[in-house]
Amino acid sequence: MPDDRQNYIDGEWTESHTGETFETTDPASPEEVVATYPQSDAEDTERAIEAADAASDDWGTTPGPERGRILTETGSLLADRKDDLTELLVREEGKTWSEAAGEVQRAIDIFHYYGAKASDLGGTVKSSSARNTNLYTKNEPLGVAGLITPWNYPIAIPAWKIAPALAAGNTIVIKPATLAPGVVHEMASALEEAGLPDGVINVVTGPGSTVGDAIAGHSAVDAVSFTGSTQVGNAVYDTATEDGKRVQLEMGGKNPTLVTDSADVEEAADIVSAGAFGVTGQACTAASRAIVHEDVYDEFVEAIVERAEAIDHGHGLDDPGMGPHVSESELESTLEYVDIAEDEGATLECGGNELDREGYFVEPAVFSDVDNDMRLAQEEVFGPVLAVIPVSDFDEGVEVANDVDFGLSASVVTDDHTEANRFVEEVEAGVVKINEKTTGLELHVPFGGMKDSSSETYREQGDAGLDFYQISKTVYDNY
């Protein structure tokens, strides 16, 4: 029997005022309905924003250690329910069990991390140039934070927005992605059980064109944090900044891994395979371009094809090597890019076919003979499709890596320390890795991109994640 879920507004679970609903289904078994959710509109969103606004003053003046206790308790409650959360995430998003469990654990860790950080929030004390004067700063919450989150990391990304926003004393209205909103509802339930006051977090499900726009454009919302596509993110930015809101956008990527002639080719193939094909390629940080020195190019292509062909598929609950795409439209988009790449003259080395089975499954694809001006090398595919691009030397490799509109994550595989340091200095990306896959993030350091991957305003995670949700006040106390 599918779960019948509701919006969470002002401490109560409630239906949309229209009574309309939508369903989520299992990507590995699309005939199976997982849950129903309210198809909310601007009026529902308005009620949620009003609730957050009304709760803002009390929550903003709640002592940091008390806010931190609630976050820490939430993390513990999520840990107690880890298996149930993992199963729900698998059934709505399609990840393998291992991938989903890792994501749930990340959310748990994020709540514990910001629970501890909340006790340390404050300002700085400086020495005044005047006598009999205390000079210091104090940090204050912005007020109401509007959060718009994607389906591909449906618990981790909401967690790394929700936890710092609450730690800093803001109230929240969040619109989770309609393809996989269930785990956000579970976080709200855990926060409620941990003692979060009514109205401090509000969850509204529904389309971005109504709920998202209402959040971005409402005068009572003080900050908007968005993760999703560049096209939608730019529209959110335009709407939100009309009345001067603080805005944070993290968007698409076309992430390169540069494999130099000094690299261990087998190690490079392992790194690129994990970055390109993990989570079915549905990550903004996925490695979609392998830029490979011509001296090791053929060897690398052979090695990466071997790894792609060894990946097994299945329902995420069985923990295979790869799960399905999240939806039929995402599958069709990947298949379309396979056709585009072949039409442009790239060589399909393996994969790229829809599997003859129930669900939205596709074979991971490897293309060789790719020029960096092809659409396959320039546009975000968001599926397990890898373009392998030959270069003659390190300098050309960095030039090709930078020759895209995006700049989110980038990695280099090399045994040359000078090359590694030069790559860090010269590549245009917000996350740079040496001998590591492009995917995977530590929660206590900043995350964000450059160019069309980000608004380049505020970073997420770590201390930077708190900075977005606070404003500093400078105090001159002449005693």
mmCIF file with all atom_site columns, C-alpha atoms in Angstrom, residues 207-322:
data_model
loop_
_atom_site.group_PDB
_atom_site.id
_atom_site.type_symbol
_atom_site.label_atom_id
_atom_site.label_alt_id
_atom_site.label_comp_id
_atom_site.label_asym_id
_atom_site.label_entity_id
_atom_site.label_seq_id
_atom_site.pdbx_PDB_ins_code
_atom_site.Cartn_x
_atom_site.Cartn_y
_atom_site.Cartn_z
_atom_site.occupancy
_atom_site.B_iso_or_equiv
_atom_site.pdbx_formal_charge
_atom_site.auth_seq_id
_atom_site.auth_comp_id
_atom_site.auth_asym_id
_atom_site.auth_atom_id
_atom_site.pdbx_PDB_model_num
ATOM 1   C CA . PRO A 1 207 ? 6.060  21.726 -9.135  1.00 0.00 ? 207 PRO A CA 1
ATOM 2   C CA . GLY A 1 208 ? 8.844  24.246 -9.273  1.00 0.00 ? 208 GLY A CA 1
ATOM 3   C CA . SER A 1 209 ? 6.817  26.454 -11.583 1.00 0.00 ? 209 SER A CA 1
ATOM 4   C CA . THR A 1 210 ? 4.380  27.187 -8.734  1.00 0.00 ? 210 THR A CA 1
ATOM 5   C CA . VAL A 1 211 ? 5.943  26.280 -5.382  1.00 0.00 ? 211 VAL A CA 1
ATOM 6   C CA . GLY A 1 212 ? 9.506  27.173 -6.354  1.00 0.00 ? 212 GLY A CA 1
ATOM 7   C CA . ASP A 1 213 ? 8.524  30.444 -7.976  1.00 0.00 ? 213 ASP A CA 1
ATOM 8   C CA . ALA A 1 214 ? 6.405  31.377 -4.956  1.00 0.00 ? 214 ALA A CA 1
ATOM 9   C CA . ILE A 1 215 ? 9.357  30.789 -2.628  1.00 0.00 ? 215 ILE A CA 1
ATOM 10  C CA . ALA A 1 216 ? 11.825 32.713 -4.789  1.00 0.00 ? 216 ALA A CA 1
ATOM 11  C CA . GLY A 1 217 ? 9.531  35.688 -5.253  1.00 0.00 ? 217 GLY A CA 1
ATOM 12  C CA . HIS A 1 218 ? 7.958  36.106 -1.812  1.00 0.00 ? 218 HIS A CA 1
ATOM 13  C CA . SER A 1 219 ? 8.872  39.289 0.040   1.00 0.00 ? 219 SER A CA 1
ATOM 14  C CA . ALA A 1 220 ? 9.054  37.521 3.439   1.00 0.00 ? 220 ALA A CA 1
ATOM 15  C CA . VAL A 1 221 ? 11.765 35.130 2.220   1.00 0.00 ? 221 VAL A CA 1
ATOM 16  C CA . ASP A 1 222 ? 15.202 36.567 3.001   1.00 0.00 ? 222 ASP A CA 1
ATOM 17  C CA . ALA A 1 223 ? 17.489 34.001 1.343   1.00 0.00 ? 223 ALA A CA 1
ATOM 18  C CA . VAL A 1 224 ? 17.125 31.361 -1.349  1.00 0.00 ? 224 VAL A CA 1
ATOM 19  C CA . SER A 1 225 ? 19.404 28.337 -1.738  1.00 0.00 ? 225 SER A CA 1
ATOM 20  C CA . PHE A 1 226 ? 18.937 26.311 -4.918  1.00 0.00 ? 226 PHE A CA 1
ATOM 21  C CA . THR A 1 227 ? 20.556 23.184 -6.320  1.00 0.00 ? 227 THR A CA 1
ATOM 22  C CA . GLY A 1 228 ? 19.574 21.961 -9.776  1.00 0.00 ? 228 GLY A CA 1
ATOM 23  C CA . SER A 1 229 ? 20.021 22.703 -13.459 1.00 0.00 ? 229 SER A CA 1
ATOM 24  C CA . THR A 1 230 ? 21.697 25.862 -14.693 1.00 0.00 ? 230 THR A CA 1
ATOM 25  C CA . GLN A 1 231 ? 18.661 26.901 -16.717 1.00 0.00 ? 231 GLN A CA 1
ATOM 26  C CA . VAL A 1 232 ? 16.278 26.694 -13.755 1.00 0.00 ? 232 VAL A CA 1
ATOM 27  C CA . GLY A 1 233 ? 18.844 28.120 -11.358 1.00 0.00 ? 233 GLY A CA 1
ATOM 28  C CA . ASN A 1 234 ? 19.310 31.252 -13.440 1.00 0.00 ? 234 ASN A CA 1
ATOM 29  C CA . ALA A 1 235 ? 15.538 31.759 -13.494 1.00 0.00 ? 235 ALA A CA 1
ATOM 30  C CA . VAL A 1 236 ? 15.407 31.369 -9.697  1.00 0.00 ? 236 VAL A CA 1
ATOM 31  C CA . TYR A 1 237 ? 18.226 33.899 -9.369  1.00 0.00 ? 237 TYR A CA 1
ATOM 32  C CA . ASP A 1 238 ? 16.429 36.468 -11.505 1.00 0.00 ? 238 ASP A CA 1
ATOM 33  C CA . THR A 1 239 ? 13.218 36.102 -9.503  1.00 0.00 ? 239 THR A CA 1
ATOM 34  C CA . ALA A 1 240 ? 14.874 36.080 -6.082  1.00 0.00 ? 240 ALA A CA 1
ATOM 35  C CA . THR A 1 241 ? 17.157 39.059 -6.646  1.00 0.00 ? 241 THR A CA 1
ATOM 36  C CA . GLU A 1 242 ? 14.363 41.358 -7.824  1.00 0.00 ? 242 GLU A CA 1
ATOM 37  C CA . ASP A 1 243 ? 13.825 42.409 -4.209  1.00 0.00 ? 243 ASP A CA 1
ATOM 38  C CA . GLY A 1 244 ? 17.413 41.931 -3.045  1.00 0.00 ? 244 GLY A CA 1
ATOM 39  C CA . LYS A 1 245 ? 17.325 38.435 -1.552  1.00 0.00 ? 245 LYS A CA 1
ATOM 40  C CA . ARG A 1 246 ? 20.569 36.700 -0.747  1.00 0.00 ? 246 ARG A CA 1
ATOM 41  C CA . VAL A 1 247 ? 20.922 33.848 -3.270  1.00 0.00 ? 247 VAL A CA 1
ATOM 42  C CA . GLN A 1 248 ? 23.079 30.746 -3.459  1.00 0.00 ? 248 GLN A CA 1
ATOM 43  C CA . LEU A 1 249 ? 23.015 28.542 -6.572  1.00 0.00 ? 249 LEU A CA 1
ATOM 44  C CA . GLU A 1 250 ? 24.798 25.256 -7.247  1.00 0.00 ? 250 GLU A CA 1
ATOM 45  C CA . MET A 1 251 ? 24.077 23.921 -10.703 1.00 0.00 ? 251 MET A CA 1
ATOM 46  C CA . GLY A 1 252 ? 25.428 21.760 -13.517 1.00 0.00 ? 252 GLY A CA 1
ATOM 47  C CA . GLY A 1 253 ? 28.832 20.369 -14.338 1.00 0.00 ? 253 GLY A CA 1
ATOM 48  C CA . LYS A 1 254 ? 30.874 18.933 -17.208 1.00 0.00 ? 254 LYS A CA 1
ATOM 49  C CA . ASN A 1 255 ? 33.630 17.570 -15.077 1.00 0.00 ? 255 ASN A CA 1
ATOM 50  C CA . PRO A 1 256 ? 36.999 16.470 -16.470 1.00 0.00 ? 256 PRO A CA 1
ATOM 51  C CA . THR A 1 257 ? 39.538 13.940 -15.290 1.00 0.00 ? 257 THR A CA 1
ATOM 52  C CA . LEU A 1 258 ? 42.917 14.572 -16.877 1.00 0.00 ? 258 LEU A CA 1
ATOM 53  C CA . VAL A 1 259 ? 45.006 11.397 -17.246 1.00 0.00 ? 259 VAL A CA 1
ATOM 54  C CA . THR A 1 260 ? 48.651 12.252 -17.856 1.00 0.00 ? 260 THR A CA 1
ATOM 55  C CA . ASP A 1 261 ? 51.329 10.078 -19.445 1.00 0.00 ? 261 ASP A CA 1
ATOM 56  C CA . SER A 1 262 ? 52.857 9.461  -16.011 1.00 0.00 ? 262 SER A CA 1
ATOM 57  C CA . ALA A 1 263 ? 49.635 7.993  -14.599 1.00 0.00 ? 263 ALA A CA 1
ATOM 58  C CA . ASP A 1 264 ? 49.090 4.367  -13.693 1.00 0.00 ? 264 ASP A CA 1
ATOM 59  C CA . VAL A 1 265 ? 46.492 3.537  -16.353 1.00 0.00 ? 265 VAL A CA 1
ATOM 60  C CA . GLU A 1 266 ? 44.725 0.855  -14.340 1.00 0.00 ? 266 GLU A CA 1
ATOM 61  C CA . GLU A 1 267 ? 44.422 3.191  -11.367 1.00 0.00 ? 267 GLU A CA 1
ATOM 62  C CA . ALA A 1 268 ? 43.183 5.951  -13.684 1.00 0.00 ? 268 ALA A CA 1
ATOM 63  C CA . ALA A 1 269 ? 40.513 3.652  -15.131 1.00 0.00 ? 269 ALA A CA 1
ATOM 64  C CA . ASP A 1 270 ? 39.325 2.755  -11.629 1.00 0.00 ? 270 ASP A CA 1
ATOM 65  C CA . ILE A 1 271 ? 39.114 6.441  -10.665 1.00 0.00 ? 271 ILE A CA 1
ATOM 66  C CA . VAL A 1 272 ? 37.310 7.524  -13.824 1.00 0.00 ? 272 VAL A CA 1
ATOM 67  C CA . SER A 1 273 ? 34.919 4.568  -13.752 1.00 0.00 ? 273 SER A CA 1
ATOM 68  C CA . ALA A 1 274 ? 33.866 5.364  -10.192 1.00 0.00 ? 274 ALA A CA 1
ATOM 69  C CA . GLY A 1 275 ? 33.390 9.026  -11.021 1.00 0.00 ? 275 GLY A CA 1
ATOM 70  C CA . ALA A 1 276 ? 31.566 8.490  -14.321 1.00 0.00 ? 276 ALA A CA 1
ATOM 71  C CA . PHE A 1 277 ? 29.320 5.504  -13.601 1.00 0.00 ? 277 PHE A CA 1
ATOM 72  C CA . GLY A 1 278 ? 28.607 5.735  -9.856  1.00 0.00 ? 278 GLY A CA 1
ATOM 73  C CA . VAL A 1 279 ? 25.030 6.705  -8.949  1.00 0.00 ? 279 VAL A CA 1
ATOM 74  C CA . THR A 1 280 ? 24.166 5.960  -12.618 1.00 0.00 ? 280 THR A CA 1
ATOM 75  C CA . GLY A 1 281 ? 26.047 9.106  -13.624 1.00 0.00 ? 281 GLY A CA 1
ATOM 76  C CA . GLN A 1 282 ? 23.324 11.218 -12.005 1.00 0.00 ? 282 GLN A CA 1
ATOM 77  C CA . ALA A 1 283 ? 25.625 13.555 -10.099 1.00 0.00 ? 283 ALA A CA 1
ATOM 78  C CA . CYS A 1 284 ? 26.529 17.161 -10.822 1.00 0.00 ? 284 CYS A CA 1
ATOM 79  C CA . THR A 1 285 ? 30.140 16.204 -10.013 1.00 0.00 ? 285 THR A CA 1
ATOM 80  C CA . ALA A 1 286 ? 30.197 13.067 -12.215 1.00 0.00 ? 286 ALA A CA 1
ATOM 81  C CA . ALA A 1 287 ? 33.220 12.627 -14.479 1.00 0.00 ? 287 ALA A CA 1
ATOM 82  C CA . SER A 1 288 ? 31.803 13.001 -17.968 1.00 0.00 ? 288 SER A CA 1
ATOM 83  C CA . ARG A 1 289 ? 35.096 13.757 -19.750 1.00 0.00 ? 289 ARG A CA 1
ATOM 84  C CA . ALA A 1 290 ? 38.299 11.733 -19.550 1.00 0.00 ? 290 ALA A CA 1
ATOM 85  C CA . ILE A 1 291 ? 41.048 13.835 -21.113 1.00 0.00 ? 291 ILE A CA 1
ATOM 86  C CA . VAL A 1 292 ? 43.858 11.400 -21.792 1.00 0.00 ? 292 VAL A CA 1
ATOM 87  C CA . HIS A 1 293 ? 47.446 11.816 -22.981 1.00 0.00 ? 293 HIS A CA 1
ATOM 88  C CA . GLU A 1 294 ? 47.870 10.246 -26.424 1.00 0.00 ? 294 GLU A CA 1
ATOM 89  C CA . ASP A 1 295 ? 50.715 7.988  -25.230 1.00 0.00 ? 295 ASP A CA 1
ATOM 90  C CA . VAL A 1 296 ? 48.351 6.100  -22.890 1.00 0.00 ? 296 VAL A CA 1
ATOM 91  C CA . TYR A 1 297 ? 45.076 6.773  -24.735 1.00 0.00 ? 297 TYR A CA 1
ATOM 92  C CA . ASP A 1 298 ? 44.502 3.366  -26.324 1.00 0.00 ? 298 ASP A CA 1
ATOM 93  C CA . GLU A 1 299 ? 45.459 1.547  -23.134 1.00 0.00 ? 299 GLU A CA 1
ATOM 94  C CA . PHE A 1 300 ? 43.091 3.720  -21.123 1.00 0.00 ? 300 PHE A CA 1
ATOM 95  C CA . VAL A 1 301 ? 40.169 3.215  -23.513 1.00 0.00 ? 301 VAL A CA 1
ATOM 96  C CA . GLU A 1 302 ? 40.621 -0.537 -23.295 1.00 0.00 ? 302 GLU A CA 1
ATOM 97  C CA . ALA A 1 303 ? 40.751 -0.417 -19.495 1.00 0.00 ? 303 ALA A CA 1
ATOM 98  C CA . ILE A 1 304 ? 37.706 1.857  -19.047 1.00 0.00 ? 304 ILE A CA 1
ATOM 99  C CA . VAL A 1 305 ? 35.643 -0.259 -21.476 1.00 0.00 ? 305 VAL A CA 1
ATOM 100 C CA . GLU A 1 306 ? 36.516 -3.347 -19.447 1.00 0.00 ? 306 GLU A CA 1
ATOM 101 C CA . ARG A 1 307 ? 35.212 -1.686 -16.299 1.00 0.00 ? 307 ARG A CA 1
ATOM 102 C CA . ALA A 1 308 ? 32.046 -0.384 -17.926 1.00 0.00 ? 308 ALA A CA 1
ATOM 103 C CA . GLU A 1 309 ? 31.177 -3.786 -19.333 1.00 0.00 ? 309 GLU A CA 1
ATOM 104 C CA . ALA A 1 310 ? 31.718 -5.451 -15.944 1.00 0.00 ? 310 ALA A CA 1
ATOM 105 C CA . ILE A 1 311 ? 29.000 -3.382 -14.213 1.00 0.00 ? 311 ILE A CA 1
ATOM 106 C CA . ASP A 1 312 ? 25.877 -5.369 -13.352 1.00 0.00 ? 312 ASP A CA 1
ATOM 107 C CA . HIS A 1 313 ? 22.403 -3.859 -13.145 1.00 0.00 ? 313 HIS A CA 1
ATOM 108 C CA . GLY A 1 314 ? 19.464 -4.485 -10.882 1.00 0.00 ? 314 GLY A CA 1
ATOM 109 C CA . HIS A 1 315 ? 17.034 -3.173 -8.302  1.00 0.00 ? 315 HIS A CA 1
ATOM 110 C CA . GLY A 1 316 ? 18.817 -1.025 -5.767  1.00 0.00 ? 316 GLY A CA 1
ATOM 111 C CA . LEU A 1 317 ? 17.542 -3.158 -2.889  1.00 0.00 ? 317 LEU A CA 1
ATOM 112 C CA . ASP A 1 318 ? 19.672 -6.020 -4.290  1.00 0.00 ? 318 ASP A CA 1
ATOM 113 C CA . ASP A 1 319 ? 22.746 -3.729 -4.243  1.00 0.00 ? 319 ASP A CA 1
ATOM 114 C CA . PRO A 1 320 ? 23.976 -4.250 -7.809  1.00 0.00 ? 320 PRO A CA 1
ATOM 115 C CA . GLY A 1 321 ? 26.747 -2.286 -9.512  1.00 0.00 ? 321 GLY A CA 1
ATOM 116 C CA . MET A 1 322 ? 24.285 0.165  -11.047 1.00 0.00 ? 322 MET A CA 1
#
